[in-house]
Amino acid sequence: MSADPPLVSLSRDGAVALITIDHPPVNALSRDVRAGLIAALDGAIADKAVRAIVLACAGKSFCAGADIREFDLPPQPPHLTDVIQRFADAAKPVVAALHGSALGGGCELAAGCHYRVAARGTRIGLPEVNLGLLPGAGGTQRLPRLVGFDAALSMMLDGRPRAVDAGEMAGFTDSIVDSDVRAAAVAFASRVAEAGLGPRRTATLPLPDVTPEVFERHLQAARKRGGEPAPEKIVAAVRRAIDMPFADAVAYARADFLALRETPESKALRYAFFAEREAGRPGAEAASGSPRPLERAAVIGGGTMGQGIAIALLDAGLEVALIEADPAALARAQQRIGAHYEEVVAKGRMASNAVPGIIARLDGGASIDAAHDADVVIEAVFEDIGVKREVFSKLDAIVRTDASSADALATGIALVKRLRKVGVVCKGKDGFIGNRMLLLRTRECLFMLEEGALPRDIDSALTEFGFAMGPLAVGDLAGLDIGWRNANLRRQLRELPGRDCDLLDRLVASHRLGQKTGAGWYRYEAGSRKPIPDPAVEALLIEHSRERGIKRRAIPPTEIVERCLFGMINEAGHILEEGVVSRPSDVDVVWLTGYGFPRYRGGPLFYADRLGVAHVLARVEALRERFGAAFWEPAPLLVRLAANGRGFLGP
Ligand code: T1G
């Protein structure tokens, strides 16, 4: 039985020692890898025949950083900061050989080495902010010395990887190669040794010039990410490079990193990281299936959603048949897709000569027959069950497949991965997960508008909570007629005993459909998407409440947030109980990736668990007392979890 290869190995290539990390799938710098690095470095230093050292990784990429799973455990020595310092202090030159991506602690480790050789196309990044953290192993001090303060701060604050050959990353590498990077790094190390150059410690490099304006600009950007503590900590940590000795600044950053690890925001962001990866894992249903080849797709419906799906499919290299019953709407959709690619070219994100090839893969027609030779058909018609039934009965007539449900599911999951999207598998029940929960939020928003709130009250309460956009502004963006047509919403608003809210009907009847008609809950200047409070809506609301004998009152933001979120969380209890989705975390993934739920709050169920399910139950019961069981009956799962002191996501 062959033993697993060591996580870190030491070998020799002439007078160059080769330290190789082999910790699939992403060479995370776990405790054992860190210990292995120290041992290998000591071995290379002690070996008299060794004149230089190369640090490389096996597999498709250099290190993806620290092992995020370890952040829920007490820190274990050797700490990454110390490991990197050992490499930086090495008496022999150390050359990092970079390929794939070097992220977080992996980028910091490379910056701690004395020289860096990278394969062209390698991406480097400090994405810690996406986990509610900051680079805690010296990156806040070494990156500014290599790429300048402005570029380093941008990297740390937007968390986006950069290509090593991007202009702003010029100072990071000593050589970019198109050949085998490990061999190139060994040759580079030999030349350094031959030339007697010795170690070039990043910490001793001169500090690049920087003006206070640079820090101020990034601080303003950091403050815009209200609700998350890490961004401002990052700016403060990098600024210490100016105010204090290197080692002190590194120690402070490590202390900040350890403190941020314990914040609820970082715990939520780490949960979201793993929940999204978990969601992509096929459950038992798909495990037995094998994905079918995917070359051609058909999209039924040329509206905003259909256009977006067609673009994602084209970007993933598929042929696309866009089917839209109304020829004028089809032409409009094709024109808008063309305009999209012109915009992408104008932004420099695509070469203009790539567009004709993409558009050539787009065809379509008014008849559903155009879908006959598609490997996959995606229905994107508006929320009308009658229209959907008609589409599927026509499809049944032309698209016969022998794909088993497991194959079909495996093919769907493979397609989602190919589109670089996050997919959640759920049962085909009305409203699936997101829309079904959204309905409860929409209902409560309309009720609160009747009771005294104004659109801006509700939207500011939810944006304060962390949503990028408030529910009413989102309604205006999507079009109020879309929600109005939703039969389930109508049932909630008009057919449950004790309340009949026709507010949405009134707006639709007065053709206030949102941005597309220049007025909805807000009014919009021509060509602008900026919502402007509209006195006409306020008057409409006051008149509506008067007619209904509702005494308007000021509704506090806490109540607005509770009624918007607890209805959704309670509904998620029903969704889980009915087995519509198998993993509770998938509910959060849907809201994080599809409905703009603030990531640093982890999602509706992570948020509920943080508050305590017993607290959520008590609040739902209090709302039932006030508004009646027709609207606020606690889900049996919520009651059971509270009784057992458990959360949606576990003990
Ligand atoms: N730690 C632990 N597991 C990780 C991991 C990590 N850093 N990165 C990925 N995984 C797991 C992931 O959960 C999945 O597991 C598998 O690897 C493949 O990942 C001290 C504080 C590298 C671009 O934020 O962005 O360093 O689901 O599906 O699409 O300053 O993973 O198969 O069981 O995403 O090819 C900073 C996080 C850490 C990078 C690859 N680093 N990773 O994408 O595969 S904090 C990051 C990624 C830090 C220091 C600080 C991506 C990827 P499973 P995948 P992929």
XYZ file of C-alpha atoms and ligand atoms in Angstrom:
706
model
C 0.000 0.000 0.000
C 1.852 3.191 -1.177
C 2.083 5.805 1.621
C 0.755 9.329 0.824
C 3.542 11.552 -0.547
C 4.903 13.803 2.198
C 3.125 17.146 2.424
C 6.505 18.840 2.052
C 9.533 17.209 0.413
C 13.137 18.254 0.055
C 15.237 17.237 -2.953
C 18.306 18.518 -4.726
C 19.007 19.670 -8.281
C 22.741 20.266 -8.353
C 23.544 22.906 -5.746
C 19.916 23.972 -5.565
C 17.604 22.498 -2.931
C 14.010 22.050 -4.016
C 11.317 22.323 -1.334
C 7.990 21.082 -2.726
C 4.583 21.418 -1.054
C 2.138 18.719 -2.098
C -1.126 19.191 -0.166
C -4.071 18.694 -2.540
C -6.368 20.161 -3.579
C -5.027 23.728 -3.091
C -1.744 23.351 -1.106
C -3.326 25.064 1.902
C -0.695 26.005 4.519
C -2.032 23.753 7.236
C -0.150 23.125 10.486
C 1.512 19.995 9.136
C 2.575 21.810 5.969
C 4.047 24.623 8.063
C 5.955 22.144 10.208
C 7.131 20.396 7.042
C 8.348 23.706 5.590
C 10.430 24.445 8.657
C 11.986 20.966 8.596
C 12.752 21.173 4.869
C 14.260 24.646 5.189
C 16.449 23.522 8.090
C 17.572 20.573 5.968
C 18.442 22.785 3.012
C 20.294 25.292 5.174
C 22.265 22.565 6.930
C 23.264 20.896 3.645
C 26.678 22.324 2.783
C 26.277 21.348 -0.886
C 23.229 23.596 -1.162
C 23.935 27.149 -2.350
C 20.342 28.253 -3.084
C 16.790 27.067 -2.456
C 13.661 26.891 -4.612
C 10.192 26.707 -3.034
C 7.508 25.241 -5.302
C 4.144 23.492 -5.159
C 2.886 20.319 -6.801
C -0.517 20.204 -8.465
C -2.354 22.884 -10.434
C -1.469 25.818 -8.211
C 0.871 27.447 -5.668
C -0.599 27.808 -2.144
C -4.168 29.097 -1.765
C -3.224 30.455 1.646
C -3.684 29.384 5.226
C -6.013 26.439 5.888
C -9.305 28.247 6.498
C -10.711 25.247 8.378
C -8.049 25.816 11.092
C -9.489 29.253 11.918
C -12.162 27.677 14.095
C -9.411 26.092 16.225
C -6.938 27.748 18.609
C -3.844 28.872 16.628
C -1.301 26.043 16.356
C 2.490 26.612 16.077
C 4.500 26.896 13.977
C 2.557 30.035 13.056
C 2.660 31.099 9.407
C 4.176 34.483 10.302
C 7.117 32.679 11.926
C 7.486 30.167 9.096
C 7.672 32.983 6.548
C 10.136 34.889 8.754
C 12.358 31.775 8.783
C 12.407 31.775 4.988
C 13.060 35.521 4.937
C 15.938 35.134 7.400
C 17.456 32.155 5.538
C 21.194 32.515 5.007
C 20.877 31.135 1.457
C 18.831 32.768 -1.327
C 15.300 31.373 -1.587
C 13.433 31.589 -4.910
C 9.671 31.008 -5.037
C 8.425 29.226 -8.168
C 4.841 30.361 -8.766
C 2.112 28.825 -10.948
C -1.706 28.794 -10.985
C -2.503 31.165 -8.137
C -0.689 32.301 -4.997
C -3.335 33.588 -2.596
C -3.425 34.908 0.953
C -0.742 33.229 3.044
C 0.598 31.715 -0.199
C 1.194 35.195 -1.623
C 2.700 36.271 1.716
C 5.035 33.245 1.695
C 6.172 34.126 -1.823
C 6.695 37.755 -0.738
C 8.792 36.482 2.176
C 11.115 34.618 -0.195
C 14.036 36.559 -1.637
C 13.156 36.190 -5.339
C 10.051 35.155 -7.304
C 9.846 33.409 -10.671
C 6.342 32.923 -12.068
C 4.708 31.087 -14.939
C 2.924 33.556 -17.251
C -0.730 33.854 -16.263
C -0.085 33.130 -12.573
C -2.528 35.075 -10.408
C -1.536 36.558 -7.058
C -3.971 37.894 -4.516
C -4.717 38.722 -0.903
C -8.398 37.731 -0.629
C -8.475 37.695 3.191
C -10.997 40.567 3.244
C -13.499 38.186 1.589
C -13.211 36.105 4.759
C -13.509 39.106 7.070
C -9.763 38.988 7.770
C -6.560 40.796 6.852
C -3.243 39.371 5.624
C -1.880 38.250 8.982
C 1.522 36.850 7.971
C 3.468 39.897 6.848
C 1.630 40.728 3.634
C 0.553 44.160 4.918
C 4.258 45.106 5.165
C 5.921 43.150 2.352
C 3.445 43.779 -0.501
C 3.751 47.604 -0.329
C 7.540 47.210 -0.556
C 7.155 45.097 -3.711
C 4.240 46.660 -5.621
C 3.757 50.041 -3.918
C 1.204 51.142 -1.336
C -1.622 51.966 -3.774
C -1.577 48.634 -5.612
C -1.065 46.694 -2.379
C -4.018 48.409 -0.692
C -6.237 47.807 -3.746
C -5.324 44.117 -3.712
C -6.116 43.789 -0.013
C -9.354 45.804 -0.096
C -11.032 44.311 -3.177
C -9.604 40.841 -2.536
C -9.380 40.184 -6.284
C -6.391 38.236 -7.642
C -4.208 39.913 -10.294
C -2.188 38.424 -13.090
C 1.542 38.647 -12.271
C 2.152 40.290 -15.632
C -0.434 43.013 -14.944
C 1.281 46.429 -14.895
C 0.515 47.153 -11.237
C 2.132 43.842 -10.157
C 5.392 44.526 -11.950
C 7.500 44.698 -8.766
C 6.329 41.356 -7.428
C 8.249 38.992 -9.695
C 11.840 38.888 -10.887
C 11.068 36.766 -13.921
C 7.953 35.588 -15.790
C 8.446 32.488 -17.937
C 6.515 30.541 -20.555
C 8.587 27.412 -19.894
C 8.507 24.981 -16.927
C 8.520 27.301 -13.936
C 10.287 24.941 -11.548
C 13.204 24.426 -13.942
C 13.312 28.174 -14.597
C 13.389 28.859 -10.866
C 16.242 26.383 -10.344
C 18.205 28.049 -13.162
C 17.451 31.481 -11.665
C 18.589 30.288 -8.207
C 21.811 28.898 -9.684
C 22.527 32.232 -11.348
C 21.905 34.096 -8.067
C 24.285 31.726 -6.272
C 26.878 32.003 -9.050
C 26.675 35.772 -8.918
C 27.016 35.656 -5.126
C 23.926 37.888 -4.815
C 22.732 36.137 -1.658
C 19.367 36.725 0.024
C 17.436 39.951 -0.854
C 15.102 40.406 2.082
C 11.837 42.146 1.209
C 11.721 43.761 4.653
C 14.883 45.690 3.870
C 13.670 47.036 0.528
C 13.175 50.806 0.582
C 9.633 51.949 1.327
C 8.055 53.348 -1.861
C 6.848 56.935 -1.788
C 3.255 57.394 -0.730
C 1.100 60.426 0.009
C -1.550 60.663 2.778
C -4.087 61.017 -0.046
C -3.521 57.359 -0.995
C -4.402 56.166 2.506
C -7.364 58.576 2.714
C -8.762 57.360 -0.603
C -8.545 53.724 0.414
C -9.934 54.495 3.863
C -13.004 56.109 2.262
C -13.447 52.984 0.127
C -13.030 50.789 3.206
C -15.659 52.773 5.109
C -18.124 52.149 2.273
C -18.020 48.465 3.251
C -19.977 49.411 6.397
C -20.783 46.478 8.655
C -17.447 44.740 8.007
C -14.574 45.567 10.412
C -11.730 44.126 8.284
C -11.383 46.779 5.520
C -10.523 49.644 7.868
C -8.188 47.366 9.840
C -6.360 46.649 6.586
C -5.717 50.327 5.868
C -4.526 50.876 9.441
C -2.221 47.849 9.241
C -0.603 48.928 5.962
C -0.181 52.512 7.222
C 1.950 51.158 10.093
C 4.707 50.550 7.529
C 5.244 54.323 7.679
C 5.019 54.685 11.442
C 6.930 51.748 12.896
C 9.657 49.145 12.430
C 8.831 46.202 10.156
C 8.740 43.524 12.866
C 6.415 45.577 15.109
C 4.037 46.267 12.242
C 3.945 42.554 11.367
C 3.209 41.669 14.996
C 0.365 44.193 15.152
C -1.116 42.806 11.953
C -1.016 39.302 13.371
C -2.818 40.493 16.490
C -5.464 42.166 14.296
C -5.794 38.977 12.270
C -6.364 36.882 15.404
C -8.950 39.377 16.669
C -10.791 39.482 13.334
C -10.918 35.673 13.274
C -13.250 35.818 16.299
C -15.644 38.374 14.795
C -19.145 37.247 13.805
C -18.561 38.810 10.386
C -15.531 36.647 9.661
C -17.285 33.530 10.955
C -20.212 34.304 8.618
C -17.926 34.901 5.631
C -15.980 31.668 6.271
C -19.280 29.796 6.612
C -20.409 31.296 3.279
C -17.119 30.213 1.631
C -17.605 26.566 2.533
C -21.411 26.593 2.130
C -21.027 27.666 -1.510
C -18.562 24.850 -2.158
C -20.801 22.377 -0.376
C -23.767 23.475 -2.514
C -21.875 22.528 -5.664
C -21.354 18.974 -4.412
C -23.880 16.634 -6.058
C -26.090 14.964 -3.441
C -27.120 11.320 -3.545
C -29.678 12.062 -6.294
C -27.058 13.093 -8.861
C -24.171 10.991 -7.620
C -25.235 7.992 -9.726
C -25.795 10.104 -12.840
C -23.249 11.007 -15.510
C -23.322 14.443 -17.127
C -24.224 14.526 -20.814
C -22.173 16.454 -23.392
C -23.237 20.102 -23.549
C -22.648 21.903 -26.831
C -25.962 23.582 -27.616
C -28.516 25.197 -25.287
C -31.940 26.704 -25.866
C -33.320 29.574 -23.773
C -37.077 30.078 -23.792
C -37.936 33.744 -23.131
C -36.000 36.792 -24.306
C -36.652 39.056 -21.310
C -33.981 40.435 -18.951
C -33.512 37.017 -17.348
C -33.381 35.150 -20.675
C -30.803 37.586 -22.045
C -28.613 37.185 -18.963
C -28.732 33.388 -19.188
C -27.958 33.470 -22.923
C -24.880 35.648 -22.245
C -23.631 33.291 -19.507
C -24.030 30.330 -21.895
C -22.239 32.164 -24.721
C -19.431 33.132 -22.319
C -19.074 29.446 -21.431
C -18.622 28.555 -25.102
C -22.020 26.990 -25.868
C -24.179 27.562 -28.930
C -27.421 29.278 -27.907
C -30.883 29.258 -29.460
C -32.847 32.170 -27.976
C -36.569 31.572 -28.383
C -39.042 34.421 -27.972
C -42.628 34.261 -29.266
C -42.734 38.005 -30.010
C -40.401 38.732 -32.984
C -39.924 42.372 -31.899
C -38.938 41.231 -28.411
C -36.565 38.668 -29.957
C -34.878 41.344 -32.062
C -34.626 43.589 -28.974
C -33.054 40.747 -26.978
C -30.491 39.956 -29.683
C -29.656 43.657 -29.986
C -29.189 43.954 -26.218
C -26.891 40.902 -26.128
C -24.798 42.467 -28.904
C -24.711 45.743 -26.961
C -23.539 43.850 -23.871
C -20.452 42.570 -25.682
C -19.696 46.015 -27.110
C -19.700 47.295 -23.523
C -17.367 44.488 -22.428
C -14.956 45.386 -25.251
C -15.231 49.094 -24.388
C -14.247 48.244 -20.801
C -11.167 46.440 -22.127
C -12.324 43.091 -20.764
C -12.491 41.453 -24.219
C -10.762 41.875 -27.582
C -13.139 43.246 -30.249
C -12.217 40.454 -32.673
C -13.608 37.895 -30.204
C -17.175 39.239 -30.483
C -18.166 38.035 -33.995
C -17.284 34.449 -33.018
C -19.497 34.693 -29.931
C -22.466 36.265 -31.731
C -22.132 33.632 -34.442
C -23.035 31.048 -31.785
C -26.302 32.868 -31.045
C -29.400 32.060 -33.113
C -33.022 31.631 -32.284
C -36.558 32.119 -33.418
C -40.163 32.616 -32.415
C -40.989 28.900 -32.533
C -40.103 26.433 -29.808
C -39.040 24.022 -32.567
C -35.682 25.818 -32.504
C -34.997 23.876 -29.312
C -35.287 20.452 -30.951
C -31.536 19.845 -31.140
C -30.567 21.420 -27.842
C -28.642 19.437 -25.214
C -30.285 21.542 -22.503
C -33.332 23.804 -22.457
C -33.662 26.648 -19.940
C -37.081 28.175 -19.407
C -37.004 31.906 -18.604
C -40.567 33.070 -19.259
C -42.268 35.333 -16.740
C -43.938 34.018 -13.567
C -47.227 32.828 -15.064
C -48.068 29.151 -14.471
C -50.291 29.082 -17.574
C -47.454 30.254 -19.832
C -45.014 27.844 -18.181
C -47.383 24.886 -18.662
C -47.783 25.780 -22.340
C -43.990 25.985 -22.816
C -43.372 22.590 -21.207
C -46.171 20.851 -23.089
C -44.728 22.151 -26.382
C -41.240 21.072 -25.277
C -42.544 17.620 -24.408
C -43.646 17.316 -28.036
C -40.204 18.020 -29.497
C -37.618 17.217 -26.844
C -37.578 13.558 -25.949
C -34.554 12.446 -23.878
C -33.431 9.132 -22.476
C -31.426 10.941 -19.824
C -32.356 9.546 -16.433
C -33.199 12.078 -13.766
C -29.779 11.365 -12.241
C -28.091 12.065 -15.592
C -30.188 15.151 -16.102
C -29.281 16.402 -12.627
C -25.596 15.616 -13.118
C -25.757 17.459 -16.451
C -27.422 20.461 -14.778
C -24.739 20.581 -12.064
C -21.997 20.286 -14.688
C -23.602 23.142 -16.655
C -23.710 25.384 -13.584
C -20.003 24.706 -12.932
C -19.211 25.460 -16.587
C -21.059 28.769 -16.268
C -18.916 29.445 -13.120
C -22.149 29.964 -11.167
C -23.240 28.526 -7.836
C -26.064 26.021 -8.186
C -28.376 24.614 -5.526
C -30.327 21.417 -6.136
C -33.935 21.603 -4.954
C -37.308 19.984 -5.596
C -39.564 21.514 -8.296
C -41.971 23.153 -5.845
C -43.696 26.533 -6.355
C -41.237 29.376 -5.800
C -38.449 26.843 -5.139
C -36.429 28.409 -2.265
C -35.616 32.064 -2.922
C -38.857 33.313 -4.462
C -40.926 31.413 -1.915
C -39.124 33.154 0.969
C -39.012 36.514 -0.865
C -42.785 36.465 -1.039
C -43.016 36.766 2.750
C -40.662 39.732 2.763
C -42.648 41.441 0.001
C -45.898 40.822 1.876
C -44.579 42.391 5.062
C -43.184 45.377 3.158
C -46.626 46.063 1.664
C -48.331 45.635 5.020
C -45.883 48.042 6.682
C -46.445 50.605 3.893
C -50.148 50.417 4.735
C -49.422 50.807 8.447
C -47.271 53.913 8.176
C -43.855 53.230 6.666
C -42.637 55.004 3.523
C -40.590 53.220 0.849
C -37.398 54.951 1.989
C -38.007 53.839 5.608
C -38.095 50.203 4.593
C -35.228 50.435 2.140
C -32.945 52.296 4.551
C -33.647 49.764 7.317
C -32.630 46.888 5.025
C -29.612 48.672 3.543
C -28.501 49.533 7.084
C -28.819 45.826 7.800
C -26.436 45.243 4.901
C -28.471 44.640 1.733
C -26.932 46.496 -1.194
C -30.442 47.580 -2.268
C -33.741 47.867 -0.391
C -36.764 45.681 -1.294
C -38.811 48.529 -2.769
C -35.954 49.767 -4.960
C -35.425 46.127 -6.072
C -39.141 45.936 -6.905
C -38.826 49.021 -9.084
C -35.753 47.520 -10.813
C -37.456 44.187 -11.563
C -40.808 45.802 -12.458
C -43.745 45.896 -10.063
C -45.969 44.073 -12.572
C -43.720 40.991 -12.239
C -44.536 40.658 -8.524
C -48.141 41.686 -9.119
C -48.607 38.743 -11.522
C -47.316 36.281 -8.932
C -50.377 34.284 -7.875
C -48.867 33.244 -4.578
C -48.142 36.804 -3.604
C -51.685 37.715 -4.506
C -52.952 34.948 -2.241
C -50.853 36.225 0.658
C -52.030 39.808 0.147
C -55.676 39.385 -0.763
C -56.975 35.952 0.180
C -55.851 35.224 3.740
C -58.452 35.852 6.453
C -58.238 39.214 8.245
C -56.429 41.358 5.727
C -56.833 42.445 2.080
C -53.970 44.587 0.796
C -54.499 45.922 -2.755
C -51.622 48.417 -2.597
C -49.681 46.737 -5.416
C -52.837 46.662 -7.562
C -53.174 50.427 -7.089
C -49.620 51.127 -8.246
C -49.935 48.793 -11.240
C -53.315 50.283 -12.135
C -51.717 53.760 -12.120
C -48.980 52.362 -14.407
C -46.302 52.920 -11.737
C -44.357 49.779 -12.743
C -40.947 50.976 -11.593
C -37.832 52.076 -13.472
C -39.271 50.953 -16.808
C -42.114 53.492 -16.527
C -40.076 56.146 -14.716
C -42.129 55.720 -11.541
C -42.902 52.962 -9.072
C -42.316 53.197 -5.338
C -39.903 55.969 -6.276
C -39.683 58.218 -9.309
C -36.701 58.215 -11.676
C -35.247 61.006 -13.807
C -34.975 60.053 -17.490
C -31.877 57.860 -18.034
C -31.227 57.561 -14.275
C -31.668 54.559 -12.012
C -31.452 56.725 -8.861
C -34.607 56.277 -6.764
C -36.130 59.634 -5.737
C -38.788 59.692 -2.987
C -42.090 60.679 -4.654
C -44.681 62.763 -2.763
C -47.333 61.200 -5.022
C -46.599 57.797 -3.478
C -46.721 59.231 0.028
C -50.113 60.761 -0.763
C -51.298 57.480 -2.267
C -50.235 55.593 0.866
C -51.894 58.049 3.248
C -55.131 57.945 1.237
C -54.965 54.140 1.072
C -54.585 53.815 4.856
C -57.369 56.350 5.468
C -59.759 54.376 3.227
C -58.837 51.201 5.072
C -59.235 52.825 8.461
C -55.597 52.109 9.276
C -54.089 54.668 11.701
C -50.603 55.248 10.301
C -47.721 54.998 12.778
C -43.938 55.322 12.680
C -42.468 51.821 12.301
C -38.992 51.472 13.867
C -36.159 49.975 11.752
C -35.838 47.015 14.154
C -39.453 46.036 13.494
C -38.984 46.478 9.752
C -35.933 44.184 9.735
C -37.656 41.617 11.951
C -40.814 41.436 9.863
C -38.833 41.257 6.624
C -36.447 38.539 7.817
C -38.381 36.442 10.332
C -41.157 35.701 7.847
C -38.512 34.397 5.456
C -36.727 32.375 8.118
C -40.016 30.851 9.255
C -40.828 29.933 5.649
C -37.395 28.321 5.320
C -38.509 26.084 8.178
C -41.358 24.825 6.014
C -39.071 24.489 2.976
C -36.642 22.295 4.923
C -39.442 20.284 6.533
C -40.927 19.543 3.082
C -37.519 18.390 1.855
C -37.512 20.946 -0.956
C -33.789 21.285 -0.274
C -31.539 18.771 1.473
C -28.964 21.092 3.090
C -30.021 24.047 5.308
C -26.857 25.871 4.223
C -28.164 25.742 0.643
C -30.950 28.115 1.692
C -28.272 30.603 2.744
C -26.317 30.069 -0.474
C -29.443 30.927 -2.497
C -29.891 34.181 -0.575
C -26.202 35.102 -0.605
C -25.684 34.506 -4.317
C -29.143 35.215 -5.726
C -30.858 37.807 -3.503
C -28.073 40.035 -2.205
C -28.261 38.936 1.454
C -25.251 40.630 3.147
C -22.417 38.082 3.056
C -20.971 39.136 6.394
C -24.240 38.015 7.984
C -23.901 34.519 6.475
C -27.466 34.165 5.146
C -30.960 34.031 6.737
C -30.399 30.740 8.595
C -26.848 31.530 9.743
C -28.267 34.859 10.974
C -31.157 33.089 12.739
C -28.752 30.729 14.479
C -26.592 33.642 15.579
C -29.637 35.360 17.103
C -30.739 32.051 18.566
C -33.658 30.083 17.140
C -35.513 30.419 20.448
C -35.337 34.201 20.092
C -36.599 34.040 16.498
C -39.464 31.771 17.618
C -40.384 34.160 20.427
C -40.463 37.084 17.989
C -42.580 35.120 15.494
C -45.005 34.236 18.274
C -45.165 37.915 19.296
C -45.938 38.866 15.679
C -48.633 36.168 15.615
C -50.221 37.831 18.679
C -50.218 41.169 16.854
C -51.120 40.154 13.305
C -52.734 36.745 13.562
C -51.868 33.114 12.927
C -52.866 33.369 9.244
C -49.679 35.367 8.726
C -47.337 34.351 11.539
C -47.807 30.667 12.505
C -44.387 29.336 13.625
C -43.098 26.520 11.397
C -43.023 23.164 13.259
C -39.289 22.897 12.568
C -38.691 26.279 14.222
C -40.630 25.135 17.291
C -38.750 21.829 17.458
C -35.301 23.378 17.035
C -36.038 25.958 19.730
C -37.308 23.218 22.057
C -34.130 21.182 21.519
C -31.821 24.191 21.796
C -30.562 23.519 18.285
C -29.996 25.780 15.290
C -30.911 25.323 11.655
C -27.272 24.597 10.844
C -26.550 22.302 13.773
C -26.074 22.288 17.544
N -8.241 26.463 3.168
C -8.920 25.292 3.246
N -9.612 24.713 2.204
C -9.570 25.370 1.037
C -8.896 26.609 0.875
C -8.186 27.145 2.000
N -7.489 28.276 1.932
N -9.074 27.013 -0.400
C -9.819 26.061 -1.008
N -10.132 25.084 -0.154
C -10.892 23.862 -0.444
C -12.352 24.128 -0.833
O -13.189 24.225 0.290
C -12.672 22.902 -1.673
O -12.900 21.848 -0.787
C -11.341 22.626 -2.386
O -10.330 23.270 -1.600
C -11.294 23.191 -3.786
O -11.651 24.553 -3.724
C -2.616 34.106 7.113
C -5.361 34.698 6.805
C -7.955 28.529 -4.518
C -9.182 29.872 -6.177
O -9.163 32.972 0.546
O -10.404 31.118 -3.539
O -4.279 32.908 3.987
O -15.268 21.459 -1.340
O -13.781 24.346 -5.050
O -12.771 26.602 -7.829
O -2.896 35.972 5.831
O -10.620 27.683 -3.544
O -13.502 20.058 -2.390
O -13.962 19.864 0.080
O -12.812 26.592 -4.480
O -10.472 25.578 -8.203
C -6.809 33.076 1.927
C -9.616 30.544 -0.920
C -6.944 32.221 3.135
C -8.418 31.399 -1.077
C -9.508 27.372 -6.053
N -7.067 32.284 0.747
N -9.748 29.568 -2.007
O -10.784 27.471 -6.612
O -11.641 25.092 -6.124
S -6.715 33.202 4.603
C -8.245 32.284 0.146
C -10.176 29.967 -3.238
C -5.024 33.448 4.684
C -3.154 34.626 5.840
C -4.593 34.462 5.680
C -10.398 28.874 -4.247
C -9.219 28.685 -5.223
P -13.954 20.766 -1.132
P -12.592 25.206 -4.862
P -11.439 26.166 -7.313
